[in-house]
Short mmCIF file of C-alpha atoms and ligand atoms in Angstrom, two decimals:
data_model
loop_
_atom_site.label_atom_id
_atom_site.label_comp_id
_atom_site.label_asym_id
_atom_site.label_seq_id
_atom_site.Cartn_x
_atom_site.Cartn_y
_atom_site.Cartn_z
CA MET A 1 9.44 -25.65 10.44
CA LEU A 2 10.96 -24.87 7.03
CA ILE A 3 8.68 -25.14 4.02
CA LEU A 4 9.69 -24.56 0.43
CA VAL A 5 6.84 -23.47 -1.83
CA ALA A 6 7.31 -24.24 -5.51
CA ASN A 7 5.67 -22.50 -8.41
CA LEU A 8 6.16 -24.41 -11.65
CA GLY A 9 5.88 -23.48 -15.30
CA SER A 10 6.67 -25.73 -18.22
CA THR A 11 10.26 -24.39 -18.34
CA SER A 12 10.50 -22.57 -15.04
CA PHE A 13 10.65 -23.18 -11.31
CA LYS A 14 10.24 -20.40 -8.74
CA TYR A 15 10.39 -20.93 -5.01
CA ARG A 16 10.08 -19.22 -1.69
CA LEU A 17 11.49 -20.71 1.49
CA PHE A 18 9.58 -19.90 4.68
CA ASP A 19 10.40 -20.49 8.30
CA MET A 20 6.85 -21.26 9.39
CA THR A 21 7.55 -20.84 13.08
CA ASP A 22 7.15 -17.10 12.43
CA GLU A 23 6.22 -17.07 8.71
CA ARG A 24 9.55 -15.41 7.86
CA LEU A 25 10.65 -15.48 4.23
CA LEU A 26 14.20 -16.88 4.32
CA ALA A 27 14.94 -17.03 0.62
CA ARG A 28 13.42 -16.79 -2.80
CA GLY A 29 14.68 -17.70 -6.21
CA GLY A 30 14.20 -19.90 -9.17
CA VAL A 31 15.33 -21.24 -12.49
CA GLU A 32 14.23 -20.16 -15.93
CA ARG A 33 14.75 -21.94 -19.25
CA ILE A 34 14.77 -25.42 -17.72
CA GLY A 35 15.60 -27.96 -20.42
CA SER A 36 18.43 -25.86 -21.82
CA ALA A 37 22.15 -25.91 -21.12
CA LYS A 38 21.90 -22.22 -20.29
CA ALA A 39 19.21 -22.23 -17.66
CA ARG A 40 19.23 -19.07 -15.52
CA PHE A 41 19.41 -19.63 -11.76
CA SER A 42 18.75 -16.79 -9.36
CA ALA A 43 18.29 -16.47 -5.62
CA GLN A 44 18.01 -13.94 -2.86
CA ALA A 45 18.79 -15.00 0.67
CA GLY A 46 20.00 -13.20 3.78
CA GLY A 47 20.65 -9.94 1.93
CA THR A 48 22.65 -11.55 -0.91
CA ALA A 49 21.47 -11.89 -4.47
CA TRP A 50 22.96 -14.39 -6.85
CA GLU A 51 22.56 -15.22 -10.56
CA GLU A 52 24.20 -17.87 -12.70
CA GLU A 53 23.76 -19.75 -15.97
CA ALA A 54 24.10 -23.52 -15.86
CA ASP A 55 22.76 -26.74 -17.31
CA ALA A 56 19.29 -27.77 -16.02
CA PRO A 57 17.91 -30.63 -18.11
CA ASP A 58 14.77 -31.07 -16.00
CA HIS A 59 12.86 -29.71 -13.01
CA ALA A 60 14.39 -32.15 -10.53
CA VAL A 61 17.93 -31.06 -11.45
CA ALA A 62 16.81 -27.44 -11.14
CA VAL A 63 15.26 -28.02 -7.71
CA GLU A 64 18.27 -30.00 -6.48
CA ALA A 65 20.58 -27.17 -7.57
CA CYS A 66 18.42 -24.64 -5.71
CA LEU A 67 18.50 -26.82 -2.57
CA ARG A 68 22.29 -27.03 -2.81
CA PHE A 69 22.46 -23.24 -3.05
CA LEU A 70 20.20 -22.88 -0.02
CA ALA A 71 22.56 -25.14 1.96
CA ASP A 72 25.73 -23.43 0.70
CA PRO A 73 27.89 -22.64 3.77
CA GLN A 74 28.78 -19.13 2.49
CA ARG A 75 25.63 -17.89 0.81
CA GLY A 76 22.87 -20.25 1.90
CA VAL A 77 20.38 -20.17 4.74
CA LEU A 78 20.07 -23.90 5.55
CA ARG A 79 22.38 -26.30 7.33
CA SER A 80 21.22 -29.04 4.99
CA PRO A 81 18.41 -29.57 2.44
CA ALA A 82 17.17 -32.24 4.87
CA ASP A 83 16.02 -29.36 7.14
CA ILE A 84 13.18 -28.72 4.68
CA ARG A 85 10.07 -30.39 6.11
CA ALA A 86 8.02 -30.28 2.89
CA ILE A 87 7.72 -28.81 -0.57
CA GLY A 88 4.30 -27.21 -1.05
CA PHE A 89 2.68 -26.69 -4.45
CA LYS A 90 -0.12 -24.38 -5.53
CA ALA A 91 -1.74 -27.13 -7.56
CA VAL A 92 -4.55 -26.18 -9.90
CA HIS A 93 -7.01 -28.94 -10.70
CA ALA A 94 -7.61 -32.66 -10.28
CA LEU A 95 -10.47 -35.02 -11.03
CA GLY A 96 -12.50 -35.51 -7.86
CA LEU A 97 -9.93 -33.88 -5.54
CA THR A 98 -9.68 -30.56 -3.78
CA GLY A 99 -8.17 -29.27 -0.53
CA VAL A 100 -4.67 -30.28 0.60
CA HIS A 101 -3.04 -33.65 -0.10
CA ARG A 102 0.29 -35.37 0.16
CA VAL A 103 1.33 -36.08 -3.41
CA ASP A 104 1.22 -39.78 -4.20
CA ALA A 105 0.38 -41.89 -7.23
CA SER A 106 -3.38 -41.37 -6.82
CA VAL A 107 -3.05 -37.57 -6.56
CA LEU A 108 -0.82 -37.53 -9.65
CA ALA A 109 -3.32 -39.71 -11.54
CA ALA A 110 -6.20 -37.38 -10.56
CA MET A 111 -4.19 -34.38 -11.80
CA GLU A 112 -3.18 -36.16 -14.98
CA ALA A 113 -6.83 -36.95 -15.68
CA TYR A 114 -7.38 -33.17 -15.96
CA ASN A 115 -4.31 -32.41 -18.09
CA ASN A 116 -6.60 -31.31 -20.92
CA VAL A 117 -8.83 -29.21 -18.61
CA ALA A 118 -5.86 -27.23 -17.27
CA PRO A 119 -3.36 -27.66 -20.12
CA ALA A 120 -1.09 -24.77 -19.12
CA HIS A 121 -0.90 -25.89 -15.49
CA ASN A 122 -1.31 -29.60 -14.87
CA PRO A 123 1.20 -31.20 -17.28
CA PRO A 124 4.28 -29.34 -15.96
CA TYR A 125 3.18 -29.93 -12.35
CA VAL A 126 2.59 -33.64 -12.85
CA ARG A 127 5.94 -34.10 -14.61
CA ALA A 128 7.88 -32.13 -12.04
CA MET A 129 6.15 -33.75 -9.05
CA GLN A 130 6.90 -37.20 -10.47
CA LEU A 131 10.57 -36.35 -10.88
CA LEU A 132 10.82 -34.79 -7.43
CA ALA A 133 9.10 -37.76 -5.78
CA GLU A 134 11.66 -40.06 -7.40
CA LYS A 135 14.75 -37.96 -6.75
CA LEU A 136 13.93 -36.42 -3.36
CA PRO A 137 11.89 -39.18 -1.72
CA HIS A 138 12.75 -37.96 1.81
CA ILE A 139 10.94 -34.62 1.34
CA PRO A 140 7.12 -34.83 1.48
CA LEU A 141 5.42 -33.09 -1.46
CA ILE A 142 2.15 -31.40 -0.52
CA ALA A 143 -0.37 -30.14 -3.06
CA ALA A 144 -2.78 -27.38 -2.02
CA PHE A 145 -5.44 -27.18 -4.72
CA GLU A 146 -6.63 -23.79 -5.95
CA THR A 147 -10.23 -24.99 -5.83
CA GLY A 148 -10.07 -25.54 -2.04
CA PHE A 149 -11.00 -21.97 -1.07
CA HIS A 150 -14.14 -22.16 -3.18
CA GLN A 151 -15.80 -25.10 -1.42
CA THR A 152 -18.12 -22.58 0.26
CA ILE A 153 -19.64 -21.41 -3.05
CA PRO A 154 -23.36 -22.21 -2.80
CA PRO A 155 -25.22 -24.21 -5.50
CA ALA A 156 -26.74 -21.03 -6.99
CA ASN A 157 -23.25 -19.89 -8.06
CA ARG A 158 -21.76 -23.33 -8.50
CA LEU A 159 -24.11 -25.21 -10.79
CA TYR A 160 -24.28 -24.88 -14.55
CA ALA A 161 -27.71 -25.30 -16.13
CA VAL A 162 -26.82 -28.67 -17.67
CA PRO A 163 -28.31 -32.13 -17.12
CA ARG A 164 -27.98 -32.76 -13.39
CA GLU A 165 -25.97 -35.91 -13.76
CA TRP A 166 -23.17 -33.95 -15.48
CA ALA A 167 -22.56 -32.31 -12.13
CA GLU A 168 -23.28 -35.36 -10.01
CA LYS A 169 -21.42 -37.99 -12.03
CA HIS A 170 -18.80 -35.94 -13.83
CA GLY A 171 -18.12 -32.93 -11.61
CA ILE A 172 -19.08 -30.39 -14.28
CA VAL A 173 -19.57 -27.40 -11.95
CA ARG A 174 -17.95 -24.04 -11.40
CA HIS A 175 -15.01 -25.08 -9.25
CA GLY A 176 -13.35 -21.66 -9.08
CA PHE A 177 -9.57 -21.12 -9.02
CA HIS A 178 -6.99 -18.59 -7.78
CA GLY A 179 -7.97 -19.85 -4.34
CA ALA A 180 -4.61 -19.13 -2.69
CA SER A 181 -4.61 -15.54 -3.92
CA HIS A 182 -8.22 -14.77 -2.97
CA ARG A 183 -7.75 -16.43 0.43
CA TYR A 184 -4.65 -14.29 1.06
CA ILE A 185 -6.51 -11.11 0.05
CA ALA A 186 -9.43 -12.03 2.35
CA GLU A 187 -7.16 -12.78 5.32
CA ARG A 188 -4.86 -9.80 4.82
CA THR A 189 -7.72 -7.33 4.30
CA SER A 190 -9.41 -8.55 7.50
CA GLU A 191 -6.11 -8.21 9.33
CA ILE A 192 -5.50 -4.65 8.08
CA LEU A 193 -9.02 -3.46 8.84
CA GLY A 194 -9.36 -5.45 12.06
CA ARG A 195 -12.71 -6.94 11.03
CA LYS A 196 -13.77 -10.43 10.05
CA ASP A 197 -17.29 -9.65 8.77
CA LEU A 198 -16.18 -7.87 5.60
CA ARG A 199 -17.75 -7.99 2.14
CA ILE A 200 -14.71 -8.09 -0.14
CA ILE A 201 -14.47 -8.21 -3.90
CA SER A 202 -11.00 -9.49 -4.70
CA CYS A 203 -9.87 -8.65 -8.24
CA HIS A 204 -6.86 -10.79 -9.17
CA LEU A 205 -5.84 -9.39 -12.55
CA GLY A 206 -2.66 -10.80 -14.06
CA GLY A 207 -1.55 -13.43 -16.57
CA SER A 208 -4.76 -15.14 -15.58
CA SER A 209 -7.50 -13.13 -13.97
CA SER A 210 -10.52 -13.64 -11.75
CA LEU A 211 -12.86 -11.82 -9.41
CA CYS A 212 -14.06 -13.40 -6.19
CA ALA A 213 -16.98 -12.41 -3.95
CA ILE A 214 -16.04 -12.98 -0.31
CA ARG A 215 -18.20 -12.58 2.79
CA SER A 216 -16.70 -13.06 6.26
CA GLY A 217 -13.68 -14.82 4.76
CA GLN A 218 -15.73 -17.26 2.67
CA SER A 219 -15.83 -17.44 -1.11
CA LEU A 220 -19.37 -17.09 -2.47
CA ALA A 221 -18.55 -16.85 -6.18
CA ASN A 222 -15.54 -16.84 -8.48
CA SER A 223 -15.46 -15.84 -12.13
CA LEU A 224 -13.37 -18.90 -13.02
CA GLY A 225 -15.58 -21.92 -13.67
CA PHE A 226 -15.04 -25.57 -14.47
CA SER A 227 -11.61 -24.82 -15.90
CA PRO A 228 -9.04 -22.02 -15.57
CA GLN A 229 -9.96 -20.92 -19.11
CA THR A 230 -13.26 -19.23 -18.15
CA GLY A 231 -14.47 -15.92 -16.71
CA LEU A 232 -12.46 -12.85 -17.65
CA PRO A 233 -10.23 -12.94 -20.74
CA HIS A 234 -6.75 -14.10 -19.66
CA ASN A 235 -3.36 -13.36 -21.26
CA ASN A 236 -3.82 -16.02 -23.95
CA ARG A 237 -6.86 -17.98 -22.68
CA VAL A 238 -10.37 -17.29 -23.78
CA GLY A 239 -12.55 -16.49 -20.76
CA ASP A 240 -16.33 -16.90 -21.02
CA PHE A 241 -17.36 -18.33 -24.39
CA ASP A 242 -20.38 -19.97 -26.03
CA PRO A 243 -19.71 -23.69 -26.71
CA PHE A 244 -22.04 -23.61 -29.72
CA ALA A 245 -19.45 -21.59 -31.63
CA LEU A 246 -17.12 -24.60 -31.50
CA SER A 247 -18.84 -26.60 -34.21
CA VAL A 248 -19.03 -23.55 -36.48
CA ILE A 249 -15.28 -22.95 -36.24
CA MET A 250 -14.51 -26.65 -36.65
CA ARG A 251 -16.59 -26.86 -39.83
CA ALA A 252 -15.28 -23.57 -41.22
CA THR A 253 -11.59 -24.32 -40.61
CA GLY A 254 -11.45 -28.12 -40.74
CA LYS A 255 -9.78 -28.10 -37.32
CA THR A 256 -10.37 -30.87 -34.79
CA LEU A 257 -11.93 -30.19 -31.39
CA GLU A 258 -8.46 -30.49 -29.82
CA GLN A 259 -7.04 -27.91 -32.23
CA VAL A 260 -9.85 -25.45 -31.55
CA LEU A 261 -9.49 -25.95 -27.80
CA ASP A 262 -5.77 -25.33 -28.22
CA ASP A 263 -6.57 -22.03 -29.98
CA LEU A 264 -8.89 -21.11 -27.10
CA ALA A 265 -6.24 -21.99 -24.49
CA ASN A 266 -3.20 -20.48 -26.23
CA ARG A 267 -4.11 -17.97 -28.92
CA SER A 268 -7.15 -16.25 -27.45
CA GLY A 269 -7.68 -13.88 -24.52
CA LEU A 270 -5.82 -10.55 -24.65
CA LEU A 271 -3.39 -11.99 -27.21
CA GLY A 272 -6.11 -13.16 -29.59
CA LEU A 273 -8.16 -10.00 -29.22
CA SER A 274 -5.30 -7.53 -29.61
CA GLY A 275 -3.16 -9.44 -32.11
CA VAL A 276 -0.31 -7.54 -30.41
CA SER A 277 0.79 -9.34 -27.27
CA ASN A 278 -0.37 -11.28 -24.24
CA ASP A 279 1.13 -8.57 -22.01
CA LEU A 280 -1.12 -5.70 -21.00
CA ARG A 281 1.79 -3.24 -21.06
CA ASP A 282 2.33 -3.84 -24.80
CA ILE A 283 -1.41 -3.64 -25.42
CA GLU A 284 -1.69 -0.33 -23.55
CA ALA A 285 1.23 1.05 -25.58
CA ALA A 286 -0.30 -0.12 -28.87
CA ALA A 287 -3.70 1.31 -27.90
CA ASP A 288 -2.02 4.68 -27.22
CA GLN A 289 -0.55 4.59 -30.72
CA GLY A 290 -4.05 4.17 -32.15
CA ASN A 291 -4.14 0.37 -32.68
CA ALA A 292 -7.89 -0.35 -32.79
CA ALA A 293 -7.59 -4.05 -31.94
CA ALA A 294 -5.51 -3.19 -28.86
CA GLN A 295 -8.12 -0.61 -27.86
CA ASP A 296 -10.81 -3.30 -28.24
CA ALA A 297 -8.80 -5.74 -26.12
CA LEU A 298 -8.56 -3.21 -23.28
CA ALA A 299 -12.25 -2.38 -23.59
CA VAL A 300 -13.31 -6.04 -23.51
CA PHE A 301 -11.11 -6.73 -20.50
CA VAL A 302 -12.45 -3.73 -18.58
CA ALA A 303 -16.06 -4.59 -19.52
CA SER A 304 -15.56 -8.13 -18.28
CA VAL A 305 -14.12 -6.96 -14.93
CA ARG A 306 -17.08 -4.57 -14.54
CA HIS A 307 -19.54 -7.34 -15.47
CA TYR A 308 -18.38 -9.51 -12.56
CA LEU A 309 -17.91 -6.51 -10.27
CA GLY A 310 -21.56 -5.56 -10.81
CA ALA A 311 -22.72 -9.13 -10.25
CA TYR A 312 -20.73 -9.44 -7.02
CA LEU A 313 -21.90 -6.07 -5.68
CA VAL A 314 -25.46 -7.36 -6.06
CA LEU A 315 -24.56 -10.76 -4.60
CA LEU A 316 -22.93 -9.23 -1.51
CA GLY A 317 -25.44 -6.38 -1.13
CA GLY A 318 -22.62 -3.87 -1.68
CA ALA A 319 -18.98 -4.12 -0.70
CA ASP A 320 -16.80 -2.89 2.14
CA VAL A 321 -13.56 -3.30 0.20
CA ILE A 322 -12.52 -3.86 -3.40
CA VAL A 323 -8.95 -5.09 -3.73
CA PHE A 324 -6.83 -5.00 -6.88
CA THR A 325 -4.02 -7.56 -7.02
CA GLY A 326 -1.97 -9.51 -9.61
CA GLY A 327 0.47 -7.96 -12.08
CA ILE A 328 -2.23 -5.91 -13.79
CA GLY A 329 -4.31 -5.15 -10.70
CA GLU A 330 -1.31 -3.85 -8.76
CA ASN A 331 0.45 -2.01 -11.56
CA SER A 332 -2.03 -0.60 -14.05
CA ALA A 333 -3.50 2.60 -12.64
CA ARG A 334 -5.19 3.13 -15.98
CA LEU A 335 -6.99 -0.21 -15.78
CA ARG A 336 -8.16 0.44 -12.20
CA SER A 337 -9.39 3.86 -13.21
CA ALA A 338 -11.32 2.42 -16.19
CA VAL A 339 -12.90 -0.26 -13.96
CA CYS A 340 -14.08 2.28 -11.38
CA GLU A 341 -15.18 4.96 -13.85
CA GLY A 342 -18.67 6.34 -13.19
CA LEU A 343 -19.34 4.14 -10.17
CA GLU A 344 -19.61 6.99 -7.66
CA TRP A 345 -23.38 6.31 -7.47
CA LEU A 346 -22.43 2.91 -5.97
CA GLY A 347 -20.18 4.55 -3.39
CA ILE A 348 -17.05 3.61 -5.39
CA SER A 349 -14.77 6.55 -5.94
CA LEU A 350 -11.05 6.37 -6.74
CA ASP A 351 -8.67 9.11 -5.70
CA PRO A 352 -6.83 9.86 -8.97
CA GLN A 353 -3.57 10.90 -7.28
CA ARG A 354 -3.49 7.97 -4.89
CA ASN A 355 -4.36 5.63 -7.75
CA VAL A 356 -1.45 6.79 -9.90
CA ALA A 357 1.00 6.81 -6.98
CA ALA A 358 -0.09 3.42 -5.59
CA LYS A 359 2.69 0.95 -4.87
CA GLY A 360 2.36 -2.19 -2.82
CA GLU A 361 -0.32 -2.27 -0.13
CA MET A 362 -2.21 1.04 -0.34
CA PRO A 363 -5.71 2.46 0.02
CA ILE A 364 -6.59 4.35 -3.17
CA GLN A 365 -10.16 5.49 -2.56
CA HIS A 366 -11.24 9.13 -2.48
CA ALA A 367 -12.29 10.55 0.89
CA SER A 368 -15.91 10.53 -0.35
CA SER A 369 -15.88 6.80 -1.24
CA ARG A 370 -18.12 4.52 0.87
CA VAL A 371 -16.26 1.48 -0.41
CA GLN A 372 -12.57 1.15 0.42
CA LEU A 373 -10.37 0.50 -2.62
CA TRP A 374 -6.92 -1.05 -2.19
CA THR A 375 -3.96 -2.23 -4.19
CA MET A 376 -2.38 -5.24 -2.51
CA PRO A 377 0.40 -7.61 -3.59
CA THR A 378 -0.89 -11.13 -3.18
CA ASN A 379 1.13 -13.83 -1.40
CA GLU A 380 -0.06 -17.17 -2.70
CA GLU A 381 3.12 -18.88 -1.53
CA LEU A 382 2.51 -17.90 2.10
CA ILE A 383 -0.99 -19.38 1.91
CA VAL A 384 0.41 -22.64 0.49
CA ALA A 385 3.08 -22.71 3.22
CA ARG A 386 0.36 -22.21 5.88
CA GLN A 387 -1.72 -24.98 4.34
CA ALA A 388 1.28 -27.31 4.20
CA ARG A 389 2.15 -26.56 7.84
CA ALA A 390 -1.44 -27.25 8.93
CA PHE A 391 -1.43 -30.48 6.93
CA LEU A 392 1.84 -31.65 8.52
CA GLU A 393 0.58 -30.76 12.00
CA ARG A 394 -2.70 -32.64 11.39
CA SER A 395 -0.80 -35.67 10.05
CA ALA A 396 1.55 -35.65 13.04
CA GLY A 397 -1.16 -35.22 15.64
P1 ADP B 401 0.72 -14.45 -13.44
O1 ADP B 401 -0.77 -14.49 -13.40
O2 ADP B 401 1.32 -15.19 -14.59
O3 ADP B 401 1.38 -14.71 -12.10
P2 ADP B 401 1.21 -11.66 -12.96
O4 ADP B 401 0.22 -11.58 -11.85
O5 ADP B 401 2.63 -11.42 -12.65
O6 ADP B 401 1.07 -12.98 -13.79
O7 ADP B 401 0.74 -10.61 -14.04
C1 ADP B 401 1.42 -10.51 -15.26
C2 ADP B 401 0.79 -9.45 -16.09
O8 ADP B 401 0.78 -8.20 -15.38
C3 ADP B 401 1.61 -9.18 -17.34
O9 ADP B 401 1.15 -9.97 -18.39
C4 ADP B 401 1.33 -7.73 -17.61
O10 ADP B 401 0.27 -7.70 -18.55
C5 ADP B 401 0.79 -7.16 -16.33
N1 ADP B 401 1.59 -6.04 -15.84
C6 ADP B 401 2.71 -6.09 -15.10
N2 ADP B 401 3.16 -4.84 -14.85
C7 ADP B 401 2.30 -3.99 -15.45
C8 ADP B 401 2.22 -2.58 -15.58
N3 ADP B 401 3.12 -1.77 -15.02
N4 ADP B 401 1.19 -2.07 -16.28
C9 ADP B 401 0.28 -2.87 -16.85
N5 ADP B 401 0.30 -4.21 -16.77
C10 ADP B 401 1.30 -4.75 -16.09
#
């Protein structure tokens, strides 16, 4: 069963093609700068890599071109695009929907209703899914929502202290996100250690970041809340924030609520704090050159990770494993070291050499550490492909 998993940005499309009979990755690739005449196509399949610039006015054209490449007799890995059983999407948020769904008009409407709650994610997904449904009607589109993994979060960690009907009538609760990543980390860690009853704190630190407390494979809390703008500071999104500051900023600047929310969703987070960049590498470099705002941005980010780490250690009664994943979690030894600093009394002790040398899936704890510490590349696409396969099998049977 071949499943293509699509990851969409406003001007990008990345994919992985899996053979789900044995979960083999057959090909990966994507298109950047969609909407321009010089979109960049790239692919890796069967040991060959390929790059090309071409016109890609919209996502459907980009996807069709990728499917043609995959079915190319010389370089491709498919006999025909019709061999693809489904396109799976790591969808973020929808009004009143979670779990896995075949994309139809009602799913698109539910996603569109939350365009302003997930402004970086939902609009490009809705647009691209609409186009794909029109142009590739023979391929089922399956949306696996990020919130699905967090259905096990109990009321204590799910409810905000707001009038009850906000939750009951309007769904204003902590939904949690990054579900595919945290689910992968939970499953993979259990597989590596050969145990299902683990207490895991999964730290997904990247363009957007969240911590998740997991017991026996189930999510008990996630630092992302009602929207993907909450919790830790993100690359350009705010993280936790006091809503009473909104009216002060609106009055002081004359901005509308929409404009202030736009600032919080696009010009805040690490970018807003540092004034340097939304990329941690640039912020680390600026901090090393003495830039005080960049130093503050790093300090706030680390403090926020430690805030949730402390909360989740209490929630789980300790941890068996702490996993660092995402672009920052996997690659920034300095960040991991700052997060774990002085936590030996909790049984958390990094091995400095292993930490600096870590690449891919690696244990990085010191021999004296009670808690195992790991770096681990996530594989959200594989989780979506598994969810799409299970959905197709359920629908067929
Ligand atoms: P996304 O959440 O958009 O998928 P990633 O998980 O790829 O993003 O993480 C991207 C972030 O990872 C970048 O913004 C950058 O800050 C960070 N990053 C990548 N490599 C490094 C590195 N070597 N050192 C520090 N940060 C890094």
